[in-house]
mmCIF file of C-alpha atoms in Angstrom:
data_model
loop_
_atom_site.group_PDB
_atom_site.id
_atom_site.type_symbol
_atom_site.label_atom_id
_atom_site.label_comp_id
_atom_site.label_asym_id
_atom_site.label_seq_id
_atom_site.Cartn_x
_atom_site.Cartn_y
_atom_site.Cartn_z
ATOM 1 C CA UNK A 173 12.773 33.033 -4.936
ATOM 2 C CA UNK A 174 15.154 35.000 -7.161
ATOM 3 C CA UNK A 175 14.306 36.917 -10.302
ATOM 4 C CA UNK A 176 15.475 34.222 -12.735
ATOM 5 C CA UNK A 177 13.099 31.721 -11.174
ATOM 6 C CA UNK A 178 10.239 34.195 -11.332
ATOM 7 C CA UNK A 179 11.021 34.920 -14.956
ATOM 8 C CA UNK A 180 10.662 31.257 -15.788
ATOM 9 C CA UNK A 181 7.237 31.285 -14.128
ATOM 10 C CA UNK A 182 8.049 28.269 -12.013
ATOM 11 C CA UNK A 183 5.544 27.797 -9.184
ATOM 12 C CA UNK A 184 6.385 24.318 -7.909
ATOM 13 C CA UNK A 185 8.208 23.156 -4.780
ATOM 14 C CA UNK A 186 11.771 24.285 -4.043
ATOM 15 C CA UNK A 187 14.903 22.387 -5.031
ATOM 16 C CA UNK A 188 14.678 18.732 -4.027
ATOM 17 C CA UNK A 189 16.757 17.440 -1.101
ATOM 18 C CA UNK A 190 16.990 14.014 0.522
ATOM 19 C CA UNK A 191 15.479 15.423 3.696
ATOM 20 C CA UNK A 192 12.271 16.174 1.780
ATOM 21 C CA UNK A 193 11.417 12.461 1.901
ATOM 22 C CA UNK A 194 10.758 12.922 5.616
ATOM 23 C CA UNK A 195 10.054 16.634 6.056
ATOM 24 C CA UNK A 196 7.911 17.582 3.033
ATOM 25 C CA UNK A 197 4.291 16.456 3.018
ATOM 26 C CA UNK A 198 1.165 16.853 0.941
ATOM 27 C CA UNK A 199 -2.385 15.569 1.388
ATOM 28 C CA UNK A 200 -3.912 12.862 -0.808
ATOM 29 C CA UNK A 201 -7.383 12.725 0.797
ATOM 30 C CA UNK A 202 -8.658 9.654 -1.061
ATOM 31 C CA UNK A 203 -5.572 7.557 -0.294
ATOM 32 C CA UNK A 204 -5.615 8.709 3.326
ATOM 33 C CA UNK A 205 -9.332 7.949 3.683
ATOM 34 C CA UNK A 206 -9.093 4.520 2.067
ATOM 35 C CA UNK A 207 -6.049 3.600 4.145
ATOM 36 C CA UNK A 208 -7.758 4.559 7.405
ATOM 37 C CA UNK A 209 -10.934 2.671 6.496
ATOM 38 C CA UNK A 210 -9.069 -0.443 5.348
ATOM 39 C CA UNK A 211 -6.809 -0.394 8.413
ATOM 40 C CA UNK A 212 -9.782 -0.056 10.766
ATOM 41 C CA UNK A 213 -11.676 -2.851 8.989
ATOM 42 C CA UNK A 214 -8.645 -5.150 9.135
ATOM 43 C CA UNK A 215 -8.105 -4.699 12.875
ATOM 44 C CA UNK A 216 -11.818 -5.157 13.616
ATOM 45 C CA UNK A 217 -11.912 -8.291 11.451
ATOM 46 C CA UNK A 218 -8.893 -9.746 13.253
ATOM 47 C CA UNK A 219 -10.647 -9.081 16.552
ATOM 48 C CA UNK A 220 -13.806 -10.790 15.257
ATOM 49 C CA UNK A 221 -11.805 -13.864 14.179
ATOM 50 C CA UNK A 222 -10.220 -14.095 17.627
ATOM 51 C CA UNK A 223 -13.616 -13.797 19.296
ATOM 52 C CA UNK A 224 -15.086 -16.649 17.267
ATOM 53 C CA UNK A 225 -12.284 -18.895 18.495
ATOM 54 C CA UNK A 226 -11.139 -19.736 14.984
ATOM 55 C CA UNK A 227 -7.609 -20.132 13.731
ATOM 56 C CA UNK A 228 -5.177 -17.746 15.434
ATOM 57 C CA UNK A 229 -4.446 -14.854 13.098
ATOM 58 C CA UNK A 230 -0.728 -14.457 12.490
ATOM 59 C CA UNK A 231 0.677 -11.095 13.718
ATOM 60 C CA UNK A 232 3.036 -11.036 10.727
ATOM 61 C CA UNK A 233 0.034 -10.814 8.421
ATOM 62 C CA UNK A 234 -1.335 -7.853 10.334
ATOM 63 C CA UNK A 235 2.058 -6.139 10.256
ATOM 64 C CA UNK A 236 2.377 -6.707 6.501
ATOM 65 C CA UNK A 237 -1.077 -5.318 5.705
ATOM 66 C CA UNK A 238 -0.758 -2.238 7.915
ATOM 67 C CA UNK A 239 2.787 -1.716 6.601
ATOM 68 C CA UNK A 240 1.425 -1.729 3.056
ATOM 69 C CA UNK A 241 -1.133 0.935 3.937
ATOM 70 C CA UNK A 242 1.501 3.108 5.621
ATOM 71 C CA UNK A 243 3.802 2.758 2.605
ATOM 72 C CA UNK A 244 0.914 3.716 0.317
ATOM 73 C CA UNK A 245 0.396 6.888 2.350
ATOM 74 C CA UNK A 246 4.116 7.657 2.425
ATOM 75 C CA UNK A 247 4.555 7.129 -1.329
ATOM 76 C CA UNK A 248 1.755 9.567 -2.155
ATOM 77 C CA UNK A 249 1.811 12.077 0.713
ATOM 78 C CA UNK A 250 5.491 12.437 1.676
ATOM 79 C CA UNK A 251 8.166 14.265 -0.279
ATOM 80 C CA UNK A 252 7.804 11.532 -2.893
ATOM 81 C CA UNK A 253 4.250 12.751 -3.500
ATOM 82 C CA UNK A 254 5.246 16.411 -3.369
ATOM 83 C CA UNK A 255 7.639 15.990 -6.306
ATOM 84 C CA UNK A 256 5.912 13.173 -8.247
ATOM 85 C CA UNK A 257 4.722 15.609 -10.945
ATOM 86 C CA UNK A 258 7.949 17.603 -10.999
ATOM 87 C CA UNK A 259 10.724 15.007 -11.309
ATOM 88 C CA UNK A 260 10.702 12.000 -13.634
ATOM 89 C CA UNK A 261 12.912 10.046 -11.209
ATOM 90 C CA UNK A 262 10.536 10.706 -8.351
ATOM 91 C CA UNK A 263 7.612 9.373 -10.356
ATOM 92 C CA UNK A 264 9.599 6.272 -11.414
ATOM 93 C CA UNK A 265 10.337 5.361 -7.780
ATOM 94 C CA UNK A 266 6.707 5.953 -6.882
ATOM 95 C CA UNK A 267 5.509 3.687 -9.704
ATOM 96 C CA UNK A 268 7.668 0.813 -8.438
ATOM 97 C CA UNK A 269 6.394 1.242 -4.872
ATOM 98 C CA UNK A 270 2.723 1.491 -5.838
ATOM 99 C CA UNK A 271 2.741 -1.306 -8.403
ATOM 100 C CA UNK A 272 5.087 -3.801 -6.753
ATOM 101 C CA UNK A 273 5.755 -3.140 -3.063
ATOM 102 C CA UNK A 274 2.480 -1.822 -1.616
ATOM 103 C CA UNK A 275 0.362 -4.578 -3.252
ATOM 104 C CA UNK A 276 2.860 -7.256 -2.175
ATOM 105 C CA UNK A 277 2.567 -6.186 1.456
ATOM 106 C CA UNK A 278 -1.224 -5.965 1.259
ATOM 107 C CA UNK A 279 -1.429 -9.433 -0.308
ATOM 108 C CA UNK A 280 0.874 -10.861 2.393
ATOM 109 C CA UNK A 281 -1.744 -9.642 4.887
ATOM 110 C CA UNK A 282 -4.227 -12.201 3.436
ATOM 111 C CA UNK A 283 -7.193 -9.772 3.480
ATOM 112 C CA UNK A 284 -9.502 -12.139 1.565
ATOM 113 C CA UNK A 285 -8.892 -14.951 4.055
ATOM 114 C CA UNK A 286 -9.621 -12.505 6.837
ATOM 115 C CA UNK A 287 -12.806 -11.377 5.090
ATOM 116 C CA UNK A 288 -13.949 -14.988 4.751
ATOM 117 C CA UNK A 289 -12.978 -15.861 8.321
ATOM 118 C CA UNK A 290 -14.843 -12.923 9.865
ATOM 119 C CA UNK A 291 -17.976 -13.184 7.683
ATOM 120 C CA UNK A 292 -21.241 -14.942 8.464
ATOM 121 C CA UNK A 293 -21.889 -18.365 6.971
ATOM 122 C CA UNK A 294 -24.161 -17.015 4.230
ATOM 123 C CA UNK A 295 -21.822 -14.193 3.304
ATOM 124 C CA UNK A 296 -18.814 -16.542 3.381
ATOM 125 C CA UNK A 297 -20.498 -18.829 0.856
ATOM 126 C CA UNK A 298 -21.224 -15.874 -1.452
ATOM 127 C CA UNK A 299 -17.589 -14.789 -1.341
ATOM 128 C CA UNK A 300 -16.303 -18.281 -2.100
ATOM 129 C CA UNK A 301 -18.844 -18.660 -4.895
ATOM 130 C CA UNK A 302 -17.608 -15.416 -6.447
ATOM 131 C CA UNK A 303 -14.012 -16.668 -6.239
ATOM 132 C CA UNK A 304 -15.015 -19.850 -8.046
ATOM 133 C CA UNK A 305 -16.803 -17.937 -10.811
ATOM 134 C CA UNK A 306 -15.540 -17.920 -14.389
ATOM 135 C CA UNK A 307 -14.512 -14.199 -14.413
ATOM 136 C CA UNK A 308 -12.437 -14.792 -11.280
ATOM 137 C CA UNK A 309 -10.718 -17.809 -12.824
ATOM 138 C CA UNK A 310 -9.930 -15.848 -15.985
ATOM 139 C CA UNK A 311 -8.563 -12.883 -14.026
ATOM 140 C CA UNK A 312 -6.317 -15.152 -11.952
ATOM 141 C CA UNK A 313 -5.032 -17.196 -14.868
ATOM 142 C CA UNK A 314 -1.196 -16.857 -14.796
ATOM 143 C CA UNK A 315 -0.906 -15.168 -18.201
ATOM 144 C CA UNK A 316 -3.664 -12.660 -17.384
ATOM 145 C CA UNK A 317 -2.491 -11.741 -13.881
ATOM 146 C CA UNK A 318 1.104 -11.412 -15.111
ATOM 147 C CA UNK A 319 0.036 -9.080 -17.914
ATOM 148 C CA UNK A 320 -1.630 -6.894 -15.278
ATOM 149 C CA UNK A 321 1.810 -6.247 -13.776
ATOM 150 C CA UNK A 322 4.046 -6.205 -16.860
ATOM 151 C CA UNK A 323 1.895 -4.142 -19.211
ATOM 152 C CA UNK A 324 1.017 -1.062 -17.075
ATOM 153 C CA UNK A 325 4.546 0.437 -16.901
ATOM 154 C CA UNK A 326 4.929 0.203 -20.694
ATOM 155 C CA UNK A 327 1.471 1.671 -21.217
ATOM 156 C CA UNK A 328 2.182 4.397 -18.676
ATOM 157 C CA UNK A 329 5.388 5.628 -20.299
ATOM 158 C CA UNK A 330 4.433 5.171 -23.966
ATOM 159 C CA UNK A 331 0.811 6.317 -24.082
ATOM 160 C CA UNK A 332 -0.868 9.636 -23.083
ATOM 161 C CA UNK A 333 -1.499 8.088 -19.655
ATOM 162 C CA UNK A 334 1.788 9.421 -18.228
ATOM 163 C CA UNK A 335 1.184 12.931 -19.538
ATOM 164 C CA UNK A 336 -2.299 12.892 -17.991
ATOM 165 C CA UNK A 337 -0.934 11.686 -14.650
ATOM 166 C CA UNK A 338 1.583 14.542 -14.347
ATOM 167 C CA UNK A 339 -0.513 17.344 -15.836
ATOM 168 C CA UNK A 340 -3.809 16.624 -14.063
ATOM 169 C CA UNK A 341 -4.673 16.259 -10.414
ATOM 170 C CA UNK A 342 -7.366 13.723 -11.305
ATOM 171 C CA UNK A 343 -4.903 11.771 -13.454
ATOM 172 C CA UNK A 344 -2.396 11.746 -10.621
ATOM 173 C CA UNK A 345 -5.014 10.411 -8.198
ATOM 174 C CA UNK A 346 -6.153 7.727 -10.655
ATOM 175 C CA UNK A 347 -2.546 6.582 -11.038
ATOM 176 C CA UNK A 348 -2.120 6.297 -7.263
ATOM 177 C CA UNK A 349 -5.164 4.019 -7.072
ATOM 178 C CA UNK A 350 -4.972 2.008 -10.294
ATOM 179 C CA UNK A 351 -1.365 0.889 -9.833
ATOM 180 C CA UNK A 352 -2.138 -0.567 -6.402
ATOM 181 C CA UNK A 353 -5.233 -2.368 -7.715
ATOM 182 C CA UNK A 354 -3.321 -3.840 -10.658
ATOM 183 C CA UNK A 355 -0.539 -4.961 -8.356
ATOM 184 C CA UNK A 356 -3.043 -6.654 -6.050
ATOM 185 C CA UNK A 357 -4.619 -8.444 -9.011
ATOM 186 C CA UNK A 358 -1.150 -9.845 -9.682
ATOM 187 C CA UNK A 359 0.185 -10.725 -6.221
ATOM 188 C CA UNK A 360 -3.067 -12.210 -4.907
ATOM 189 C CA UNK A 361 -3.063 -15.245 -7.241
ATOM 190 C CA UNK A 362 0.738 -15.428 -7.327
ATOM 191 C CA UNK A 363 1.207 -15.851 -3.571
ATOM 192 C CA UNK A 364 -1.919 -18.030 -3.149
ATOM 193 C CA UNK A 365 -2.125 -17.166 0.537
ATOM 194 C CA UNK A 366 -5.743 -16.135 0.061
ATOM 195 C CA UNK A 367 -8.402 -18.276 -1.644
ATOM 196 C CA UNK A 368 -7.974 -17.961 -5.412
ATOM 197 C CA UNK A 369 -10.090 -18.798 -8.421
ATOM 198 C CA UNK A 370 -7.266 -20.484 -10.286
ATOM 199 C CA UNK A 371 -4.471 -22.371 -8.525
ATOM 200 C CA UNK A 372 -1.225 -23.231 -10.265
ATOM 201 C CA UNK A 373 2.151 -24.634 -9.152
ATOM 202 C CA UNK A 374 4.477 -22.221 -7.383
ATOM 203 C CA UNK A 375 7.210 -23.275 -9.793
ATOM 204 C CA UNK A 376 5.280 -21.453 -12.521
ATOM 205 C CA UNK A 377 5.524 -18.353 -10.353
ATOM 206 C CA UNK A 378 9.319 -18.625 -10.294
ATOM 207 C CA UNK A 379 9.485 -18.702 -14.091
ATOM 208 C CA UNK A 380 7.143 -15.697 -14.267
ATOM 209 C CA UNK A 381 9.420 -13.805 -11.883
ATOM 210 C CA UNK A 382 12.382 -14.289 -14.215
ATOM 211 C CA UNK A 383 10.250 -12.979 -17.079
ATOM 212 C CA UNK A 384 9.438 -9.888 -14.997
ATOM 213 C CA UNK A 385 13.132 -9.210 -14.504
ATOM 214 C CA UNK A 386 13.603 -9.195 -18.285
ATOM 215 C CA UNK A 387 10.639 -6.872 -18.825
ATOM 216 C CA UNK A 388 11.817 -4.442 -16.116
ATOM 217 C CA UNK A 389 15.297 -4.393 -17.593
ATOM 218 C CA UNK A 390 13.900 -3.849 -21.081
ATOM 219 C CA UNK A 391 11.811 -0.880 -20.017
ATOM 220 C CA UNK A 392 14.712 0.613 -18.064
ATOM 221 C CA UNK A 393 17.004 0.310 -21.088
ATOM 222 C CA UNK A 394 14.432 1.963 -23.373
ATOM 223 C CA UNK A 395 13.963 4.867 -20.951
ATOM 224 C CA UNK A 396 17.717 5.336 -20.578
ATOM 225 C CA UNK A 397 18.896 4.871 -24.159
ATOM 226 C CA UNK A 398 15.733 5.243 -26.233
ATOM 227 C CA UNK A 399 16.369 8.907 -27.031
ATOM 228 C CA UNK A 400 12.709 9.866 -26.476
ATOM 229 C CA UNK A 401 11.805 12.181 -23.609
ATOM 230 C CA UNK A 402 8.545 11.172 -21.946
ATOM 231 C CA UNK A 403 6.068 14.055 -21.426
ATOM 232 C CA UNK A 404 8.732 16.500 -22.618
ATOM 233 C CA UNK A 405 6.292 19.346 -23.189
ATOM 234 C CA UNK A 406 4.989 19.058 -19.604
ATOM 235 C CA UNK A 407 8.436 19.266 -18.033
ATOM 236 C CA UNK A 408 9.512 22.083 -20.373
ATOM 237 C CA UNK A 409 6.372 24.087 -19.535
ATOM 238 C CA UNK A 410 6.999 23.461 -15.842
ATOM 239 C CA UNK A 411 10.187 25.500 -16.127
ATOM 240 C CA UNK A 412 11.990 23.834 -13.253
ATOM 241 C CA UNK A 413 15.077 26.019 -12.594
ATOM 242 C CA UNK A 414 16.939 23.521 -10.399
ATOM 243 C CA UNK A 415 18.082 19.915 -10.507
ATOM 244 C CA UNK A 416 19.071 17.690 -13.441
ATOM 245 C CA UNK A 417 18.261 18.326 -17.081
ATOM 246 C CA UNK A 418 15.243 16.568 -18.572
ATOM 247 C CA UNK A 419 17.429 13.937 -20.250
ATOM 248 C CA UNK A 420 19.462 13.330 -17.080
ATOM 249 C CA UNK A 421 16.309 13.117 -14.977
ATOM 250 C CA UNK A 422 14.871 10.458 -17.279
ATOM 251 C CA UNK A 423 18.158 8.533 -17.240
ATOM 252 C CA UNK A 424 18.120 8.482 -13.451
ATOM 253 C CA UNK A 425 14.454 7.477 -13.481
ATOM 254 C CA UNK A 426 15.096 4.617 -15.907
ATOM 255 C CA UNK A 427 17.918 3.324 -13.719
ATOM 256 C CA UNK A 428 15.760 3.655 -10.609
ATOM 257 C CA UNK A 429 12.924 1.703 -12.213
ATOM 258 C CA UNK A 430 15.282 -1.004 -13.448
ATOM 259 C CA UNK A 431 17.216 -1.483 -10.201
ATOM 260 C CA UNK A 432 14.311 -1.093 -7.784
ATOM 261 C CA UNK A 433 12.078 -3.318 -9.893
ATOM 262 C CA UNK A 434 14.639 -6.118 -9.703
ATOM 263 C CA UNK A 435 15.313 -5.581 -5.997
ATOM 264 C CA UNK A 436 11.609 -5.763 -5.225
ATOM 265 C CA UNK A 437 11.581 -9.221 -6.776
ATOM 266 C CA UNK A 438 13.863 -10.501 -4.014
ATOM 267 C CA UNK A 439 11.374 -10.236 -1.116
ATOM 268 C CA UNK A 440 8.689 -11.628 -3.397
ATOM 269 C CA UNK A 441 10.871 -14.621 -4.218
ATOM 270 C CA UNK A 442 11.529 -15.071 -0.487
ATOM 271 C CA UNK A 443 7.787 -14.972 0.215
ATOM 272 C CA UNK A 444 7.106 -17.400 -2.638
ATOM 273 C CA UNK A 445 9.770 -19.877 -1.492
ATOM 274 C CA UNK A 446 8.522 -19.647 2.093
ATOM 275 C CA UNK A 447 4.999 -20.323 0.857
ATOM 276 C CA UNK A 448 6.256 -23.368 -1.071
ATOM 277 C CA UNK A 449 7.960 -24.712 2.063
ATOM 278 C CA UNK A 450 4.897 -24.124 4.252
ATOM 279 C CA UNK A 451 2.592 -25.711 1.690
ATOM 280 C CA UNK A 452 4.935 -28.684 1.373
ATOM 281 C CA UNK A 453 4.881 -29.206 5.123
ATOM 282 C CA UNK A 454 1.094 -28.960 5.176
ATOM 283 C CA UNK A 455 0.813 -31.560 2.415
ATOM 284 C CA UNK A 456 3.227 -33.909 4.219
ATOM 285 C CA UNK A 457 1.278 -33.495 7.452
ATOM 286 C CA UNK A 458 -1.994 -34.229 5.649
ATOM 287 C CA UNK A 459 -0.538 -37.359 4.022
ATOM 288 C CA UNK A 460 0.869 -38.569 7.369
ATOM 289 C CA UNK A 461 -2.485 -38.006 9.038
ATOM 290 C CA UNK A 462 -4.274 -39.970 6.309
ATOM 291 C CA UNK A 463 -1.797 -42.866 6.557
ATOM 292 C CA UNK A 464 -2.121 -42.915 10.356
ATOM 293 C CA UNK A 465 -5.902 -42.957 10.058
ATOM 294 C CA UNK A 466 -5.785 -45.860 7.619
ATOM 295 C CA UNK A 467 -3.420 -47.808 9.874
ATOM 296 C CA UNK A 468 -5.590 -47.217 12.926
ATOM 297 C CA UNK A 469 -8.655 -48.317 10.973
ATOM 298 C CA UNK A 470 -6.906 -51.498 9.808
ATOM 299 C CA UNK A 471 -5.666 -52.200 13.356
ATOM 300 C CA UNK A 472 -9.142 -51.723 14.798
ATOM 301 C CA UNK A 473 -10.600 -54.065 12.205
ATOM 302 C CA UNK A 474 -7.899 -56.689 12.983
ATOM 303 C CA UNK A 475 -8.669 -56.487 16.695
ATOM 304 C CA UNK A 476 -12.390 -56.841 16.017
ATOM 305 C CA UNK A 477 -11.777 -59.961 13.893
ATOM 306 C CA UNK A 478 -9.306 -61.406 16.398
ATOM 307 C CA UNK A 479 -6.378 -61.211 14.011
ATOM 308 C CA UNK A 480 -2.838 -60.077 14.799
ATOM 309 C CA UNK A 481 -2.284 -56.394 14.078
ATOM 310 C CA UNK A 482 -0.019 -55.673 11.126
ATOM 311 C CA UNK A 483 3.155 -53.656 11.574
ATOM 312 C CA UNK A 484 2.975 -50.083 10.290
ATOM 313 C CA UNK A 485 5.448 -50.755 7.489
ATOM 314 C CA UNK A 486 4.740 -47.422 5.906
ATOM 315 C CA UNK A 487 6.923 -45.808 8.536
ATOM 316 C CA UNK A 488 9.854 -48.236 8.008
ATOM 317 C CA UNK A 489 12.732 -47.474 5.620
ATOM 318 C CA UNK A 490 12.057 -49.211 2.310
ATOM 319 C CA UNK A 491 15.348 -51.139 2.353
ATOM 320 C CA UNK A 492 14.295 -53.070 5.500
ATOM 321 C CA UNK A 493 11.508 -54.731 3.504
ATOM 322 C CA UNK A 494 13.354 -55.162 0.206
ATOM 323 C CA UNK A 495 14.003 -58.953 -0.268
ATOM 324 C CA UNK A 496 17.444 -58.270 -1.776
ATOM 325 C CA UNK A 497 18.655 -55.925 0.946
ATOM 326 C CA UNK A 498 16.846 -56.642 4.207
ATOM 327 C CA UNK A 499 19.276 -59.419 5.247
ATOM 328 C CA UNK A 500 22.142 -56.873 5.272
ATOM 329 C CA UNK A 501 20.388 -54.679 7.807
ATOM 330 C CA UNK A 502 18.804 -57.342 9.975
ATOM 331 C CA UNK A 503 15.388 -56.885 8.398
#
């Protein structure tokens, strides 16, 4: 380190390079410990579900959950974590990952369904009872769960929370945990893969997603053009002798938050649409099964009474039985 750097009293990491995302590492013991414990529990629970002979657990769910844990570790322990208190842009990218991507992957792993499926009968009933409780229904109400995702970034950047997160090790750790929890509270009821306390149509979720795009864009614009430097005194006191100016760093961070926040919405929309398609197929299958059961019951009753069995007209095209049209089609 040269004399000018020493004079500034800078004691942080060296100048940032793209390679640092893969070569620079730091330890976040709590995140590492939680990730290992959650990963081990998930794999053991999947094994328990397979042993009980229940529904086959989808490998894609396991991959999504473990991928979320690995991304959580990478976002806090890789070069992104090394520079998260030094560069505004670095922190902005980390916020998007921890609030929107890591929780989405964890929710796609359906951990609550796995917990219910691997639990004993008594414990399963307690879990489902808790999900049906009033606090759970309030928390999963669309307006409440959406606020848990939209409000935190605004509160982070325009309250003392951000300053605490970059100037304190404890504040930094709290941020790494709280953002993931808030994101889970949002994606869990939105995807509705797991049991939820308050179900609502997936179409509502699409409208909420468009609202999120507007909020992300609004925050990005304020950070870029607002003219107010967030945690300016912290970054000035840091004395970073390399990289962009404070204003340029915040401009890059605002753009990163805006663009990445919108891009993250794409896989969520894909997951939501896929869930709508799967649910639609399940509903159609259930209706078909009910109609078949009714027809079989009516046929059995006709046979028992010695009557002729009725044709299963429910499976015929409607125009074959319409009195005005059936003669055209040989009905």
